[in-house]
Amino acid sequence: MGGAVIYTQKIIRPESSFFAFLDSDDALDIAAIQKFFNLYQTSKADIIRGKSIFMDEEGCLTHYIPSSITPNQPIKTTDFLASLQTSYFVFNATNCLIKSHIFADGLRYREGVINEDMEFGFELLLRAKSIAHTNTITYYHTIRHYSISHPSSFLNIHSEKTFYQTYYSQLNYLKALQSLYKNAAFEHLINKTLRSSASSGIINLLYKNPKDKKQVKVFLPYASIKAKLCYLFPRIYSFLRYFYYKTRY
């Protein structure tokens, strides 16, 4: 996670330690850590997660994403994963207080790739036992140009090699998860994320280089029909994508 600041707090008991992540262009609410610890004292969850507010670069509020679980009530992390119906899983570890023991076996963000929150998020939640959400605002997330939350500009600052490494890494990781958690309650989330990642791999790589279809062929068996059409007609899709982002942003 580029620009992230990691720090620990040792509060409540001398032997208790926690990690919190903060992106360099975002901000924590002034009372966020105290809000996290207030919920930890009652829930004892491995992960405490707050509510994020999204802002543009001028500091204007845009939206927030409501939690899918009941505030203040700890649940199993596997149940939390099973409750998610999104087409692509991403768990942002910013805006969280996380027990440090979860990182003891070497859990780290993968380097040299983008969209690293997906793999890290799965591993984080599969190592933890429980998660609890606070219903109060704790984090202000900035949507800025050239960040992953701004697709039209984000594509232009990373090389084709970086995109390929990212999607190929995700392909292997998600296929391994499929084998490990076959018939698990959150299997649908793994399958949806694999489909979305493989589709994005085809679409983004062909957008950057419409002539090179060889390297994206590995994603075809897992991709959507839309992505397969992009593979068959890359120049047409590249033009439509350019027009879409030009009018949207």
PDB file of N, CA and C in Angstrom, residues 180-216:
ATOM      1  N   LEU A 180      -8.636 -24.321  -1.760  1.00  0.00           N
ATOM      2  CA  LEU A 180      -8.593 -24.398  -0.295  1.00  0.00           C
ATOM      3  C   LEU A 180      -9.968 -24.277   0.341  1.00  0.00           C
ATOM      4  N   TYR A 181     -10.838 -23.479  -0.263  1.00  0.00           N
ATOM      5  CA  TYR A 181     -12.124 -23.171   0.377  1.00  0.00           C
ATOM      6  C   TYR A 181     -13.300 -23.589  -0.502  1.00  0.00           C
ATOM      7  N   LYS A 182     -13.153 -24.700  -1.165  1.00  0.00           N
ATOM      8  CA  LYS A 182     -14.242 -25.235  -1.981  1.00  0.00           C
ATOM      9  C   LYS A 182     -15.422 -25.575  -1.076  1.00  0.00           C
ATOM     10  N   ASN A 183     -16.607 -25.120  -1.454  1.00  0.00           N
ATOM     11  CA  ASN A 183     -17.853 -25.326  -0.703  1.00  0.00           C
ATOM     12  C   ASN A 183     -17.945 -24.514   0.582  1.00  0.00           C
ATOM     13  N   ALA A 184     -17.010 -23.577   0.787  1.00  0.00           N
ATOM     14  CA  ALA A 184     -17.122 -22.673   1.926  1.00  0.00           C
ATOM     15  C   ALA A 184     -18.263 -21.695   1.704  1.00  0.00           C
ATOM     16  N   ALA A 185     -18.754 -21.098   2.776  1.00  0.00           N
ATOM     17  CA  ALA A 185     -19.891 -20.182   2.671  1.00  0.00           C
ATOM     18  C   ALA A 185     -19.564 -18.951   1.847  1.00  0.00           C
ATOM     19  N   PHE A 186     -18.267 -18.619   1.738  1.00  0.00           N
ATOM     20  CA  PHE A 186     -17.867 -17.431   0.979  1.00  0.00           C
ATOM     21  C   PHE A 186     -17.248 -17.802  -0.371  1.00  0.00           C
ATOM     22  N   GLU A 187     -17.489 -19.032  -0.832  1.00  0.00           N
ATOM     23  CA  GLU A 187     -16.939 -19.468  -2.122  1.00  0.00           C
ATOM     24  C   GLU A 187     -17.418 -18.564  -3.258  1.00  0.00           C
ATOM     25  N   HIS A 188     -18.671 -18.102  -3.172  1.00  0.00           N
ATOM     26  CA  HIS A 188     -19.203 -17.227  -4.220  1.00  0.00           C
ATOM     27  C   HIS A 188     -18.366 -15.956  -4.363  1.00  0.00           C
ATOM     28  N   LEU A 189     -17.840 -15.447  -3.254  1.00  0.00           N
ATOM     29  CA  LEU A 189     -17.047 -14.222  -3.282  1.00  0.00           C
ATOM     30  C   LEU A 189     -15.710 -14.455  -3.982  1.00  0.00           C
ATOM     31  N   ILE A 190     -15.102 -15.607  -3.742  1.00  0.00           N
ATOM     32  CA  ILE A 190     -13.861 -15.958  -4.436  1.00  0.00           C
ATOM     33  C   ILE A 190     -14.110 -16.059  -5.939  1.00  0.00           C
ATOM     34  N   ASN A 191     -15.198 -16.742  -6.314  1.00  0.00           N
ATOM     35  CA  ASN A 191     -15.495 -16.935  -7.730  1.00  0.00           C
ATOM     36  C   ASN A 191     -15.794 -15.615  -8.437  1.00  0.00           C
ATOM     37  N   LYS A 192     -16.564 -14.751  -7.789  1.00  0.00           N
ATOM     38  CA  LYS A 192     -16.881 -13.449  -8.378  1.00  0.00           C
ATOM     39  C   LYS A 192     -15.624 -12.588  -8.537  1.00  0.00           C
ATOM     40  N   THR A 193     -14.768 -12.639  -7.533  1.00  0.00           N
ATOM     41  CA  THR A 193     -13.540 -11.839  -7.587  1.00  0.00           C
ATOM     42  C   THR A 193     -12.615 -12.343  -8.680  1.00  0.00           C
ATOM     43  N   LEU A 194     -12.532 -13.669  -8.839  1.00  0.00           N
ATOM     44  CA  LEU A 194     -11.725 -14.241  -9.914  1.00  0.00           C
ATOM     45  C   LEU A 194     -12.262 -13.813 -11.280  1.00  0.00           C
ATOM     46  N   ARG A 195     -13.549 -13.872 -11.444  1.00  0.00           N
ATOM     47  CA  ARG A 195     -14.168 -13.464 -12.714  1.00  0.00           C
ATOM     48  C   ARG A 195     -13.900 -11.986 -13.008  1.00  0.00           C
ATOM     49  N   SER A 196     -14.073 -11.162 -12.002  1.00  0.00           N
ATOM     50  CA  SER A 196     -13.858  -9.723 -12.169  1.00  0.00           C
ATOM     51  C   SER A 196     -12.401  -9.397 -12.439  1.00  0.00           C
ATOM     52  N   SER A 197     -11.495 -10.052 -11.719  1.00  0.00           N
ATOM     53  CA  SER A 197     -10.067  -9.801 -11.897  1.00  0.00           C
ATOM     54  C   SER A 197      -9.596 -10.240 -13.277  1.00  0.00           C
ATOM     55  N   ALA A 198     -10.016 -11.439 -13.699  1.00  0.00           N
ATOM     56  CA  ALA A 198      -9.623 -11.939 -15.024  1.00  0.00           C
ATOM     57  C   ALA A 198     -10.173 -11.041 -16.127  1.00  0.00           C
ATOM     58  N   SER A 199     -11.398 -10.568 -15.951  1.00  0.00           N
ATOM     59  CA  SER A 199     -12.002  -9.672 -16.935  1.00  0.00           C
ATOM     60  C   SER A 199     -11.257  -8.348 -16.996  1.00  0.00           C
ATOM     61  N   SER A 200     -10.917  -7.809 -15.832  1.00  0.00           N
ATOM     62  CA  SER A 200     -10.160  -6.554 -15.794  1.00  0.00           C
ATOM     63  C   SER A 200      -8.783  -6.721 -16.413  1.00  0.00           C
ATOM     64  N   GLY A 201      -8.190  -7.894 -16.201  1.00  0.00           N
ATOM     65  CA  GLY A 201      -6.889  -8.163 -16.796  1.00  0.00           C
ATOM     66  C   GLY A 201      -6.935  -8.061 -18.313  1.00  0.00           C
ATOM     67  N   ILE A 202      -7.948  -8.657 -18.900  1.00  0.00           N
ATOM     68  CA  ILE A 202      -8.102  -8.598 -20.360  1.00  0.00           C
ATOM     69  C   ILE A 202      -8.377  -7.167 -20.819  1.00  0.00           C
ATOM     70  N   ILE A 203      -9.352  -6.530 -20.191  1.00  0.00           N
ATOM     71  CA  ILE A 203      -9.795  -5.203 -20.614  1.00  0.00           C
ATOM     72  C   ILE A 203      -8.695  -4.154 -20.465  1.00  0.00           C
ATOM     73  N   ASN A 204      -8.042  -4.128 -19.308  1.00  0.00           N
ATOM     74  CA  ASN A 204      -7.028  -3.098 -19.071  1.00  0.00           C
ATOM     75  C   ASN A 204      -5.762  -3.318 -19.901  1.00  0.00           C
ATOM     76  N   LEU A 205      -5.359  -4.565 -20.042  1.00  0.00           N
ATOM     77  CA  LEU A 205      -4.151  -4.835 -20.815  1.00  0.00           C
ATOM     78  C   LEU A 205      -4.355  -4.565 -22.306  1.00  0.00           C
ATOM     79  N   LEU A 206      -5.520  -4.909 -22.814  1.00  0.00           N
ATOM     80  CA  LEU A 206      -5.786  -4.630 -24.222  1.00  0.00           C
ATOM     81  C   LEU A 206      -6.036  -3.145 -24.477  1.00  0.00           C
ATOM     82  N   TYR A 207      -6.520  -2.457 -23.464  1.00  0.00           N
ATOM     83  CA  TYR A 207      -6.661  -1.005 -23.594  1.00  0.00           C
ATOM     84  C   TYR A 207      -5.293  -0.357 -23.733  1.00  0.00           C
ATOM     85  N   LYS A 208      -4.318  -0.873 -22.975  1.00  0.00           N
ATOM     86  CA  LYS A 208      -2.971  -0.306 -23.029  1.00  0.00           C
ATOM     87  C   LYS A 208      -2.220  -0.748 -24.281  1.00  0.00           C
ATOM     88  N   ASN A 209      -2.513  -1.965 -24.752  1.00  0.00           N
ATOM     89  CA  ASN A 209      -1.814  -2.476 -25.940  1.00  0.00           C
ATOM     90  C   ASN A 209      -2.761  -3.368 -26.739  1.00  0.00           C
ATOM     91  N   PRO A 210      -3.578  -2.772 -27.625  1.00  0.00           N
ATOM     92  CA  PRO A 210      -4.580  -3.541 -28.368  1.00  0.00           C
ATOM     93  C   PRO A 210      -3.998  -4.638 -29.256  1.00  0.00           C
ATOM     94  N   LYS A 211      -2.750  -4.534 -29.629  1.00  0.00           N
ATOM     95  CA  LYS A 211      -2.158  -5.517 -30.537  1.00  0.00           C
ATOM     96  C   LYS A 211      -1.712  -6.796 -29.830  1.00  0.00           C
ATOM     97  N   ASP A 212      -1.483  -6.719 -28.524  1.00  0.00           N
ATOM     98  CA  ASP A 212      -0.903  -7.858 -27.807  1.00  0.00           C
ATOM     99  C   ASP A 212      -2.007  -8.682 -27.133  1.00  0.00           C
ATOM    100  N   LYS A 213      -2.500  -9.676 -27.843  1.00  0.00           N
ATOM    101  CA  LYS A 213      -3.546 -10.526 -27.298  1.00  0.00           C
ATOM    102  C   LYS A 213      -2.993 -11.802 -26.669  1.00  0.00           C
ATOM    103  N   LYS A 214      -1.735 -12.080 -26.949  1.00  0.00           N
ATOM    104  CA  LYS A 214      -1.140 -13.331 -26.483  1.00  0.00           C
ATOM    105  C   LYS A 214      -1.061 -13.396 -24.966  1.00  0.00           C
ATOM    106  N   GLN A 215      -0.639 -12.295 -24.325  1.00  0.00           N
ATOM    107  CA  GLN A 215      -0.417 -12.344 -22.882  1.00  0.00           C
ATOM    108  C   GLN A 215      -1.713 -12.381 -22.070  1.00  0.00           C
ATOM    109  N   VAL A 216      -2.830 -11.959 -22.666  1.00  0.00           N
ATOM    110  CA  VAL A 216      -4.084 -11.947 -21.909  1.00  0.00           C
ATOM    111  C   VAL A 216      -4.885 -13.236 -22.083  1.00  0.00           C
TER     112      VAL A 216
END
